[in-house]
Structures are given as C-alpha cells and as structure tokens.
mmCIF file of the C-alpha atoms, coordinates in Angstrom:
data_MODEL
# 
_entry.id   MODEL 
# 
loop_
_atom_site.group_PDB 
_atom_site.id 
_atom_site.type_symbol 
_atom_site.label_atom_id 
_atom_site.label_alt_id 
_atom_site.label_comp_id 
_atom_site.label_asym_id 
_atom_site.label_entity_id 
_atom_site.label_seq_id 
_atom_site.pdbx_PDB_ins_code 
_atom_site.Cartn_x 
_atom_site.Cartn_y 
_atom_site.Cartn_z 
_atom_site.occupancy 
_atom_site.B_iso_or_equiv 
_atom_site.pdbx_formal_charge 
_atom_site.auth_seq_id 
_atom_site.auth_comp_id 
_atom_site.auth_asym_id 
_atom_site.auth_atom_id 
_atom_site.pdbx_PDB_model_num 
ATOM 1  C CA . MET A 1 1  ? -18.248 123.561 -73.017 1.00 0.00 ? 1  MET A CA 1 
ATOM 2  C CA . ASN A 1 2  ? -21.107 126.010 -72.439 1.00 0.00 ? 2  ASN A CA 1 
ATOM 3  C CA . LEU A 1 3  ? -22.578 126.076 -68.972 1.00 0.00 ? 3  LEU A CA 1 
ATOM 4  C CA . LEU A 1 4  ? -25.378 128.432 -69.918 1.00 0.00 ? 4  LEU A CA 1 
ATOM 5  C CA . ASP A 1 5  ? -26.841 129.623 -73.226 1.00 0.00 ? 5  ASP A CA 1 
ATOM 6  C CA . VAL A 1 6  ? -29.357 132.452 -73.158 1.00 0.00 ? 6  VAL A CA 1 
ATOM 7  C CA . SER A 1 7  ? -30.987 133.177 -76.525 1.00 0.00 ? 7  SER A CA 1 
ATOM 8  C CA . ASP A 1 8  ? -33.179 136.211 -77.188 1.00 0.00 ? 8  ASP A CA 1 
ATOM 9  C CA . ILE A 1 9  ? -35.006 136.197 -73.853 1.00 0.00 ? 9  ILE A CA 1 
ATOM 10 C CA . SER A 1 10 ? -37.467 138.940 -72.993 1.00 0.00 ? 10 SER A CA 1 
ATOM 11 C CA . LEU A 1 11 ? -39.419 139.527 -69.806 1.00 0.00 ? 11 LEU A CA 1 
ATOM 12 C CA . ALA A 1 12 ? -41.885 142.221 -68.854 1.00 0.00 ? 12 ALA A CA 1 
ATOM 13 C CA . PHE A 1 13 ? -44.178 142.865 -65.940 1.00 0.00 ? 13 PHE A CA 1 
ATOM 14 C CA . PRO A 1 14 ? -47.465 144.774 -66.354 1.00 0.00 ? 14 PRO A CA 1 
ATOM 15 C CA . ASN A 1 15 ? -45.904 148.249 -66.217 1.00 0.00 ? 15 ASN A CA 1 
ATOM 16 C CA . LYS A 1 16 ? -42.228 147.504 -66.861 1.00 0.00 ? 16 LYS A CA 1 
ATOM 17 C CA . SER A 1 17 ? -40.148 145.785 -69.517 1.00 0.00 ? 17 SER A CA 1 
ATOM 18 C CA . LEU A 1 18 ? -37.081 144.365 -67.775 1.00 0.00 ? 18 LEU A CA 1 
ATOM 19 C CA . PHE A 1 19 ? -35.115 143.031 -70.741 1.00 0.00 ? 19 PHE A CA 1 
ATOM 20 C CA . GLN A 1 20 ? -35.697 142.422 -74.441 1.00 0.00 ? 20 GLN A CA 1 
ATOM 21 C CA . ASN A 1 21 ? -33.866 140.042 -76.783 1.00 0.00 ? 21 ASN A CA 1 
ATOM 22 C CA . LEU A 1 22 ? -31.085 139.374 -74.255 1.00 0.00 ? 22 LEU A CA 1 
ATOM 23 C CA . SER A 1 23 ? -28.516 136.806 -75.407 1.00 0.00 ? 23 SER A CA 1 
ATOM 24 C CA . PHE A 1 24 ? -25.255 135.584 -73.892 1.00 0.00 ? 24 PHE A CA 1 
ATOM 25 C CA . THR A 1 25 ? -23.242 132.428 -73.269 1.00 0.00 ? 25 THR A CA 1 
ATOM 26 C CA . ILE A 1 26 ? -21.212 131.452 -70.220 1.00 0.00 ? 26 ILE A CA 1 
ATOM 27 C CA . LYS A 1 27 ? -18.515 128.855 -70.813 1.00 0.00 ? 27 LYS A CA 1 
ATOM 28 C CA . GLU A 1 28 ? -16.821 126.688 -68.242 1.00 0.00 ? 28 GLU A CA 1 
ATOM 29 C CA . GLY A 1 29 ? -14.227 128.740 -66.339 1.00 0.00 ? 29 GLY A CA 1 
ATOM 30 C CA . GLU A 1 30 ? -15.747 132.118 -67.255 1.00 0.00 ? 30 GLU A CA 1 
ATOM 31 C CA . LYS A 1 31 ? -17.065 134.618 -64.743 1.00 0.00 ? 31 LYS A CA 1 
ATOM 32 C CA . MET A 1 32 ? -19.905 137.069 -65.224 1.00 0.00 ? 32 MET A CA 1 
ATOM 33 C CA . ALA A 1 33 ? -21.110 140.141 -63.367 1.00 0.00 ? 33 ALA A CA 1 
ATOM 34 C CA . ILE A 1 34 ? -24.624 141.561 -63.587 1.00 0.00 ? 34 ILE A CA 1 
ATOM 35 C CA . LEU A 1 35 ? -24.667 145.291 -62.868 1.00 0.00 ? 35 LEU A CA 1 
ATOM 36 C CA . GLY A 1 36 ? -27.487 147.812 -62.830 1.00 0.00 ? 36 GLY A CA 1 
ATOM 37 C CA . VAL A 1 37 ? -29.439 150.315 -60.793 1.00 0.00 ? 37 VAL A CA 1 
ATOM 38 C CA . ASN A 1 38 ? -32.090 149.259 -58.283 1.00 0.00 ? 38 ASN A CA 1 
ATOM 39 C CA . GLY A 1 39 ? -35.147 147.835 -60.009 1.00 0.00 ? 39 GLY A CA 1 
ATOM 40 C CA . SER A 1 40 ? -33.424 147.185 -63.335 1.00 0.00 ? 40 SER A CA 1 
ATOM 41 C CA . GLY A 1 41 ? -34.058 143.413 -63.281 1.00 0.00 ? 41 GLY A CA 1 
ATOM 42 C CA . LYS A 1 42 ? -30.802 141.899 -61.987 1.00 0.00 ? 42 LYS A CA 1 
ATOM 43 C CA . SER A 1 43 ? -32.451 139.629 -59.408 1.00 0.00 ? 43 SER A CA 1 
ATOM 44 C CA . THR A 1 44 ? -35.231 138.765 -61.830 1.00 0.00 ? 44 THR A CA 1 
ATOM 45 C CA . LEU A 1 45 ? -32.661 137.763 -64.456 1.00 0.00 ? 45 LEU A CA 1 
ATOM 46 C CA . LEU A 1 46 ? -31.026 135.438 -61.919 1.00 0.00 ? 46 LEU A CA 1 
ATOM 47 C CA . SER A 1 47 ? -34.478 133.994 -61.179 1.00 0.00 ? 47 SER A CA 1 
ATOM 48 C CA . VAL A 1 48 ? -34.909 133.306 -64.901 1.00 0.00 ? 48 VAL A CA 1 
ATOM 49 C CA . LEU A 1 49 ? -31.464 131.690 -65.104 1.00 0.00 ? 49 LEU A CA 1 
ATOM 50 C CA . HIS A 1 50 ? -32.190 129.244 -62.297 1.00 0.00 ? 50 HIS A CA 1 
ATOM 51 C CA . GLY A 1 51 ? -35.712 128.491 -63.513 1.00 0.00 ? 51 GLY A CA 1 
ATOM 52 C CA . GLU A 1 52 ? -37.912 130.288 -60.993 1.00 0.00 ? 52 GLU A CA 1 
ATOM 53 C CA . TYR A 1 53 ? -39.316 132.530 -63.763 1.00 0.00 ? 53 TYR A CA 1 
ATOM 54 C CA . VAL A 1 54 ? -39.904 131.604 -67.397 1.00 0.00 ? 54 VAL A CA 1 
ATOM 55 C CA . PRO A 1 55 ? -39.079 134.339 -69.915 1.00 0.00 ? 55 PRO A CA 1 
ATOM 56 C CA . ASP A 1 56 ? -41.884 135.695 -72.115 1.00 0.00 ? 56 ASP A CA 1 
ATOM 57 C CA . THR A 1 57 ? -39.815 134.841 -75.192 1.00 0.00 ? 57 THR A CA 1 
ATOM 58 C CA . GLY A 1 58 ? -36.521 133.117 -75.885 1.00 0.00 ? 58 GLY A CA 1 
ATOM 59 C CA . ILE A 1 59 ? -34.727 130.111 -74.461 1.00 0.00 ? 59 ILE A CA 1 
ATOM 60 C CA . VAL A 1 60 ? -32.437 129.466 -71.497 1.00 0.00 ? 60 VAL A CA 1 
ATOM 61 C CA . ARG A 1 61 ? -30.324 126.309 -71.796 1.00 0.00 ? 61 ARG A CA 1 
ATOM 62 C CA . ARG A 1 62 ? -28.392 125.077 -68.772 1.00 0.00 ? 62 ARG A CA 1 
ATOM 63 C CA . ARG A 1 63 ? -25.852 122.283 -68.867 1.00 0.00 ? 63 ARG A CA 1 
ATOM 64 C CA . GLN A 1 64 ? -27.341 119.153 -67.334 1.00 0.00 ? 64 GLN A CA 1 
ATOM 65 C CA . HIS A 1 65 ? -26.992 119.098 -63.533 1.00 0.00 ? 65 HIS A CA 1 
ATOM 66 C CA . LEU A 1 66 ? -25.925 122.773 -63.471 1.00 0.00 ? 66 LEU A CA 1 
ATOM 67 C CA . SER A 1 67 ? -27.045 124.634 -60.378 1.00 0.00 ? 67 SER A CA 1 
ATOM 68 C CA . VAL A 1 68 ? -27.451 128.412 -60.595 1.00 0.00 ? 68 VAL A CA 1 
ATOM 69 C CA . GLY A 1 69 ? -27.529 130.291 -57.315 1.00 0.00 ? 69 GLY A CA 1 
ATOM 70 C CA . ALA A 1 70 ? -27.291 133.785 -55.919 1.00 0.00 ? 70 ALA A CA 1 
ATOM 71 C CA . LEU A 1 71 ? -26.545 135.342 -52.571 1.00 0.00 ? 71 LEU A CA 1 
ATOM 72 C CA . SER A 1 72 ? -28.646 138.337 -51.590 1.00 0.00 ? 72 SER A CA 1 
ATOM 73 C CA . GLN A 1 73 ? -27.085 141.614 -50.549 1.00 0.00 ? 73 GLN A CA 1 
ATOM 74 C CA . ARG A 1 74 ? -28.126 141.017 -46.951 1.00 0.00 ? 74 ARG A CA 1 
ATOM 75 C CA . PRO A 1 75 ? -28.164 137.242 -46.479 1.00 0.00 ? 75 PRO A CA 1 
ATOM 76 C CA . SER A 1 76 ? -29.651 135.747 -43.352 1.00 0.00 ? 76 SER A CA 1 
ATOM 77 C CA . PHE A 1 77 ? -28.153 132.442 -42.351 1.00 0.00 ? 77 PHE A CA 1 
ATOM 78 C CA . THR A 1 78 ? -29.687 130.098 -39.843 1.00 0.00 ? 78 THR A CA 1 
ATOM 79 C CA . GLU A 1 79 ? -27.951 127.338 -37.912 1.00 0.00 ? 79 GLU A CA 1 
ATOM 80 C CA . GLU A 1 80 ? -29.648 124.763 -40.158 1.00 0.00 ? 80 GLU A CA 1 
ATOM 81 C CA . SER A 1 81 ? -28.612 126.392 -43.456 1.00 0.00 ? 81 SER A CA 1 
ATOM 82 C CA . VAL A 1 82 ? -24.867 126.411 -42.831 1.00 0.00 ? 82 VAL A CA 1 
# 
C-alpha cells in the first residue's frame, strides 16, 4: 500500500525554482533519503509533504491518518516536548 504519492509537483519562489515535475511513491516499509546542497529545497520539500506548503502544480496524496515529520539538524527539545 502506498503511504505517499507525489505526482508532478513543482514549486518556485520569486527568484528560485526549487523543483519541477517531481514524482515519486513511498510504499509501506520503504525508506527514503533526501539529499542536496544547502538551499536546494530539501526542507521545503518536507514542508510540502506534510502540508505546510502547497505546490504550485501537481498533487501530493498521503494515506489517511499518515503523519509526516522531520527532525532539524540542530533540534532543540524542551521539557514539555519530550
């Protein structure tokens, strides 16, 4: 069963195109790594996958009740968040 289907998504900011016509599927049990240089759109892609940003074009389909999360490179935990 597919956890995530990404179909032809594109996203650009005023002076930078981050990705164009990006498509992939993640199935249950699969792992995925997102690699790239600083400023290439990795964090923004994660924001699109969990719904914080809407792509300019294309569709992101998440399995119902799926939660997408990310941990920053330098996380800061508080007593309340753990």
